[in-house]
Amino acid sequence: MQKVILDIINKLELNLSDLTVLTEAASGNFAYTPIIAIAAGAKKVYAFTKDSHYGSAESVIKNIKTIIWQSGFGDLENNIKFITKLDPGIIADSDIITNTGFLRPIDEKFINYMKPTASVPLMCETWEHRPSDVDLQACRMKNIAVLGTNEEDP
């Protein structure tokens, strides 16, 4: 898995050095979101999780920590801070906030805590954007960049 992650990071020239990322910690493929961020050099990753029908927050954290070590990124584990409460200070500290399930909705109240240099990558194509997920008008008012994902790229 380490090779796959590093190959993708290299192909996309993903460099998150000196950036703080707020993403979700979840099951399935979403377990890799915080791992990819630290592997791409993020100085800090907040990995927000909560109990869901997919599993408990505790089991998600345990699973991701296991994946981190099995993938060869164990030395970076301390760069991930697993959180189960999302407070304004964490939002304000983050440079990149992923539009992932546990973090939605990214509404006006949420956006007001964000720094103006932050960005929100949509975890979907731009045409798939749902207004209930990210308030684009509030992002525009605060000059928050919102970017879509090209899911057609191999």
PDB file of C-alpha atoms in Angstrom:
ATOM      1  CA  MET A   1       0.000   0.000   0.000  1.00  0.00           C
ATOM      2  CA  GLN A   2       2.872   2.379   0.710  1.00  0.00           C
ATOM      3  CA  LYS A   3       4.040   2.083  -2.903  1.00  0.00           C
ATOM      4  CA  VAL A   4       0.536   2.768  -4.241  1.00  0.00           C
ATOM      5  CA  ILE A   5       0.117   5.834  -2.032  1.00  0.00           C
ATOM      6  CA  LEU A   6       3.561   7.223  -2.849  1.00  0.00           C
ATOM      7  CA  ASP A   7       3.094   6.576  -6.588  1.00  0.00           C
ATOM      8  CA  ILE A   8      -0.156   8.546  -6.583  1.00  0.00           C
ATOM      9  CA  ILE A   9       1.366  11.373  -4.548  1.00  0.00           C
ATOM     10  CA  ASN A  10       4.287  11.551  -6.983  1.00  0.00           C
ATOM     11  CA  LYS A  11       2.064  11.376 -10.071  1.00  0.00           C
ATOM     12  CA  LEU A  12      -0.134  14.201  -8.811  1.00  0.00           C
ATOM     13  CA  GLU A  13       2.846  16.137  -7.431  1.00  0.00           C
ATOM     14  CA  LEU A  14       0.906  16.423  -4.189  1.00  0.00           C
ATOM     15  CA  ASN A  15       2.917  18.444  -1.699  1.00  0.00           C
ATOM     16  CA  LEU A  16       1.151  19.342   1.532  1.00  0.00           C
ATOM     17  CA  SER A  17       4.292  20.546   3.314  1.00  0.00           C
ATOM     18  CA  ASP A  18       3.614  23.075   6.062  1.00  0.00           C
ATOM     19  CA  LEU A  19      -0.157  22.596   5.684  1.00  0.00           C
ATOM     20  CA  THR A  20      -2.708  21.412   8.198  1.00  0.00           C
ATOM     21  CA  VAL A  21      -5.440  19.153   6.870  1.00  0.00           C
ATOM     22  CA  LEU A  22      -8.827  18.479   8.405  1.00  0.00           C
ATOM     23  CA  THR A  23     -10.395  15.317   7.036  1.00  0.00           C
ATOM     24  CA  GLU A  24     -12.484  12.467   8.254  1.00  0.00           C
ATOM     25  CA  ALA A  25     -11.304   9.200   9.692  1.00  0.00           C
ATOM     26  CA  ALA A  26     -13.706   6.573   8.440  1.00  0.00           C
ATOM     27  CA  SER A  27     -13.894   3.040   7.152  1.00  0.00           C
ATOM     28  CA  GLY A  28     -13.243   1.576   3.706  1.00  0.00           C
ATOM     29  CA  ASN A  29     -11.341   3.792   1.290  1.00  0.00           C
ATOM     30  CA  PHE A  30     -11.904   6.796   3.564  1.00  0.00           C
ATOM     31  CA  ALA A  31      -9.485   5.239   6.051  1.00  0.00           C
ATOM     32  CA  TYR A  32      -6.726   6.335   3.686  1.00  0.00           C
ATOM     33  CA  THR A  33      -7.589  10.045   3.564  1.00  0.00           C
ATOM     34  CA  PRO A  34      -5.532  11.027   6.641  1.00  0.00           C
ATOM     35  CA  ILE A  35      -2.761   8.600   5.657  1.00  0.00           C
ATOM     36  CA  ILE A  36      -2.387  10.134   2.194  1.00  0.00           C
ATOM     37  CA  ALA A  37      -2.269  13.605   3.750  1.00  0.00           C
ATOM     38  CA  ILE A  38       0.598  12.743   6.101  1.00  0.00           C
ATOM     39  CA  ALA A  39       2.419  10.814   3.369  1.00  0.00           C
ATOM     40  CA  ALA A  40       2.183  13.958   1.193  1.00  0.00           C
ATOM     41  CA  GLY A  41       3.986  15.918   3.902  1.00  0.00           C
ATOM     42  CA  ALA A  42       1.189  17.600   5.848  1.00  0.00           C
ATOM     43  CA  LYS A  43       2.619  18.974   9.071  1.00  0.00           C
ATOM     44  CA  LYS A  44      -0.576  18.042  10.905  1.00  0.00           C
ATOM     45  CA  VAL A  45      -3.733  16.112  10.083  1.00  0.00           C
ATOM     46  CA  TYR A  46      -6.891  16.309  12.122  1.00  0.00           C
ATOM     47  CA  ALA A  47      -8.816  13.101  11.489  1.00  0.00           C
ATOM     48  CA  PHE A  48     -12.391  13.571  12.660  1.00  0.00           C
ATOM     49  CA  THR A  49     -14.487  10.507  13.367  1.00  0.00           C
ATOM     50  CA  LYS A  50     -17.640   9.544  15.151  1.00  0.00           C
ATOM     51  CA  ASP A  51     -19.749   6.476  15.705  1.00  0.00           C
ATOM     52  CA  SER A  52     -21.777   5.472  12.658  1.00  0.00           C
ATOM     53  CA  HIS A  53     -23.516   2.428  11.251  1.00  0.00           C
ATOM     54  CA  TYR A  54     -20.158   1.538   9.636  1.00  0.00           C
ATOM     55  CA  GLY A  55     -18.498   1.197  13.046  1.00  0.00           C
ATOM     56  CA  SER A  56     -17.571   2.898  16.267  1.00  0.00           C
ATOM     57  CA  ALA A  57     -15.146   5.802  16.370  1.00  0.00           C
ATOM     58  CA  GLU A  58     -12.858   3.646  18.492  1.00  0.00           C
ATOM     59  CA  SER A  59     -12.774   0.829  15.915  1.00  0.00           C
ATOM     60  CA  VAL A  60     -12.160   3.289  13.055  1.00  0.00           C
ATOM     61  CA  ILE A  61      -9.186   4.833  14.868  1.00  0.00           C
ATOM     62  CA  LYS A  62      -7.764   1.425  15.707  1.00  0.00           C
ATOM     63  CA  ASN A  63      -8.164   0.277  12.094  1.00  0.00           C
ATOM     64  CA  ILE A  64      -6.473   3.377  10.655  1.00  0.00           C
ATOM     65  CA  LYS A  65      -3.566   3.079  13.089  1.00  0.00           C
ATOM     66  CA  THR A  66      -3.131  -0.524  11.986  1.00  0.00           C
ATOM     67  CA  ILE A  67      -3.172   0.513   8.319  1.00  0.00           C
ATOM     68  CA  ILE A  68      -0.622   3.253   9.029  1.00  0.00           C
ATOM     69  CA  TRP A  69       1.810   0.720  10.452  1.00  0.00           C
ATOM     70  CA  GLN A  70       1.078  -1.963   7.854  1.00  0.00           C
ATOM     71  CA  SER A  71       1.566   0.576   5.067  1.00  0.00           C
ATOM     72  CA  GLY A  72       4.994   1.575   6.331  1.00  0.00           C
ATOM     73  CA  PHE A  73       4.048   5.053   7.566  1.00  0.00           C
ATOM     74  CA  GLY A  74       4.313   4.304  11.283  1.00  0.00           C
ATOM     75  CA  ASP A  75       6.911   7.013  11.775  1.00  0.00           C
ATOM     76  CA  LEU A  76       4.294   9.574  10.706  1.00  0.00           C
ATOM     77  CA  GLU A  77       1.510   8.428  13.045  1.00  0.00           C
ATOM     78  CA  ASN A  78       2.144  11.274  15.487  1.00  0.00           C
ATOM     79  CA  ASN A  79       1.303  13.778  12.718  1.00  0.00           C
ATOM     80  CA  ILE A  80      -2.316  12.583  12.823  1.00  0.00           C
ATOM     81  CA  LYS A  81      -4.500  13.803  15.647  1.00  0.00           C
ATOM     82  CA  PHE A  82      -7.657  11.717  15.872  1.00  0.00           C
ATOM     83  CA  ILE A  83     -10.570  13.780  17.138  1.00  0.00           C
ATOM     84  CA  THR A  84     -14.172  12.993  17.987  1.00  0.00           C
ATOM     85  CA  LYS A  85     -15.226  16.580  18.643  1.00  0.00           C
ATOM     86  CA  LEU A  86     -14.993  19.296  16.040  1.00  0.00           C
ATOM     87  CA  ASP A  87     -14.343  22.637  17.669  1.00  0.00           C
ATOM     88  CA  PRO A  88     -13.875  26.041  16.026  1.00  0.00           C
ATOM     89  CA  GLY A  89     -10.153  26.153  16.860  1.00  0.00           C
ATOM     90  CA  ILE A  90      -9.478  23.047  14.779  1.00  0.00           C
ATOM     91  CA  ILE A  91     -11.423  24.449  11.841  1.00  0.00           C
ATOM     92  CA  ALA A  92      -9.542  27.763  12.141  1.00  0.00           C
ATOM     93  CA  ASP A  93      -6.181  25.949  12.257  1.00  0.00           C
ATOM     94  CA  SER A  94      -6.810  23.996   9.053  1.00  0.00           C
ATOM     95  CA  ASP A  95      -5.542  24.944   5.610  1.00  0.00           C
ATOM     96  CA  ILE A  96      -7.375  22.195   3.715  1.00  0.00           C
ATOM     97  CA  ILE A  97     -10.763  20.865   4.786  1.00  0.00           C
ATOM     98  CA  THR A  98     -12.050  17.897   2.835  1.00  0.00           C
ATOM     99  CA  ASN A  99     -15.693  17.703   1.909  1.00  0.00           C
ATOM    100  CA  THR A 100     -16.085  14.252   3.410  1.00  0.00           C
ATOM    101  CA  GLY A 101     -19.118  12.753   5.102  1.00  0.00           C
ATOM    102  CA  PHE A 102     -18.390  13.362   8.765  1.00  0.00           C
ATOM    103  CA  LEU A 103     -17.376  16.983   8.125  1.00  0.00           C
ATOM    104  CA  ARG A 104     -20.519  17.861   6.202  1.00  0.00           C
ATOM    105  CA  PRO A 105     -22.315  20.110   6.042  1.00  0.00           C
ATOM    106  CA  ILE A 106     -19.724  22.779   5.472  1.00  0.00           C
ATOM    107  CA  ASP A 107     -22.252  25.504   6.038  1.00  0.00           C
ATOM    108  CA  GLU A 108     -22.008  29.225   6.727  1.00  0.00           C
ATOM    109  CA  LYS A 109     -21.388  28.729  10.455  1.00  0.00           C
ATOM    110  CA  PHE A 110     -18.564  26.236   9.722  1.00  0.00           C
ATOM    111  CA  ILE A 111     -17.085  28.495   7.006  1.00  0.00           C
ATOM    112  CA  ASN A 112     -17.048  31.507   9.331  1.00  0.00           C
ATOM    113  CA  TYR A 113     -14.476  29.668  11.483  1.00  0.00           C
ATOM    114  CA  MET A 114     -12.206  29.019   8.483  1.00  0.00           C
ATOM    115  CA  LYS A 115      -9.211  31.177   7.694  1.00  0.00           C
ATOM    116  CA  PRO A 116      -9.479  33.039   4.366  1.00  0.00           C
ATOM    117  CA  THR A 117      -6.525  31.103   2.927  1.00  0.00           C
ATOM    118  CA  ALA A 118      -8.189  27.727   3.510  1.00  0.00           C
ATOM    119  CA  SER A 119      -9.556  25.576   0.709  1.00  0.00           C
ATOM    120  CA  VAL A 120     -12.206  22.901   0.366  1.00  0.00           C
ATOM    121  CA  PRO A 121     -11.572  20.095  -2.107  1.00  0.00           C
ATOM    122  CA  LEU A 122     -14.849  18.559  -3.186  1.00  0.00           C
ATOM    123  CA  MET A 123     -14.551  14.812  -2.933  1.00  0.00           C
ATOM    124  CA  CYS A 124     -16.537  14.567  -6.152  1.00  0.00           C
ATOM    125  CA  GLU A 125     -16.809  16.090  -9.631  1.00  0.00           C
ATOM    126  CA  THR A 126     -17.972  19.712  -9.629  1.00  0.00           C
ATOM    127  CA  TRP A 127     -21.239  18.799 -11.346  1.00  0.00           C
ATOM    128  CA  GLU A 128     -22.012  16.465  -8.425  1.00  0.00           C
ATOM    129  CA  HIS A 129     -21.842  19.287  -5.867  1.00  0.00           C
ATOM    130  CA  ARG A 130     -24.825  19.369  -3.534  1.00  0.00           C
ATOM    131  CA  PRO A 131     -25.667  22.716  -1.914  1.00  0.00           C
ATOM    132  CA  SER A 132     -26.464  20.842   1.300  1.00  0.00           C
ATOM    133  CA  ASP A 133     -22.811  19.666   1.474  1.00  0.00           C
ATOM    134  CA  VAL A 134     -20.900  22.913   0.925  1.00  0.00           C
ATOM    135  CA  ASP A 135     -22.318  26.426   0.973  1.00  0.00           C
ATOM    136  CA  LEU A 136     -20.585  27.880  -2.075  1.00  0.00           C
ATOM    137  CA  GLN A 137     -22.026  31.351  -1.528  1.00  0.00           C
ATOM    138  CA  ALA A 138     -20.577  31.513   1.993  1.00  0.00           C
ATOM    139  CA  CYS A 139     -17.237  30.281   0.621  1.00  0.00           C
ATOM    140  CA  ARG A 140     -17.276  33.006  -2.044  1.00  0.00           C
ATOM    141  CA  MET A 141     -18.067  35.676   0.563  1.00  0.00           C
ATOM    142  CA  LYS A 142     -14.966  34.636   2.526  1.00  0.00           C
ATOM    143  CA  ASN A 143     -12.824  33.951  -0.579  1.00  0.00           C
ATOM    144  CA  ILE A 144     -12.484  30.260   0.317  1.00  0.00           C
ATOM    145  CA  ALA A 145     -11.337  28.240  -2.700  1.00  0.00           C
ATOM    146  CA  VAL A 146     -13.527  25.242  -3.528  1.00  0.00           C
ATOM    147  CA  LEU A 147     -12.128  22.795  -6.052  1.00  0.00           C
ATOM    148  CA  GLY A 148     -13.657  19.794  -7.783  1.00  0.00           C
ATOM    149  CA  THR A 149     -12.103  16.394  -8.366  1.00  0.00           C
ATOM    150  CA  ASN A 150     -11.492  14.942 -11.826  1.00  0.00           C
ATOM    151  CA  GLU A 151     -12.694  11.379 -11.284  1.00  0.00           C
ATOM    152  CA  GLU A 152     -11.952  10.508 -14.930  1.00  0.00           C
ATOM    153  CA  ASP A 153      -8.194  10.740 -14.405  1.00  0.00           C
ATOM    154  CA  PRO A 154      -6.810   7.208 -14.349  1.00  0.00           C
TER     155      PRO A 154
END
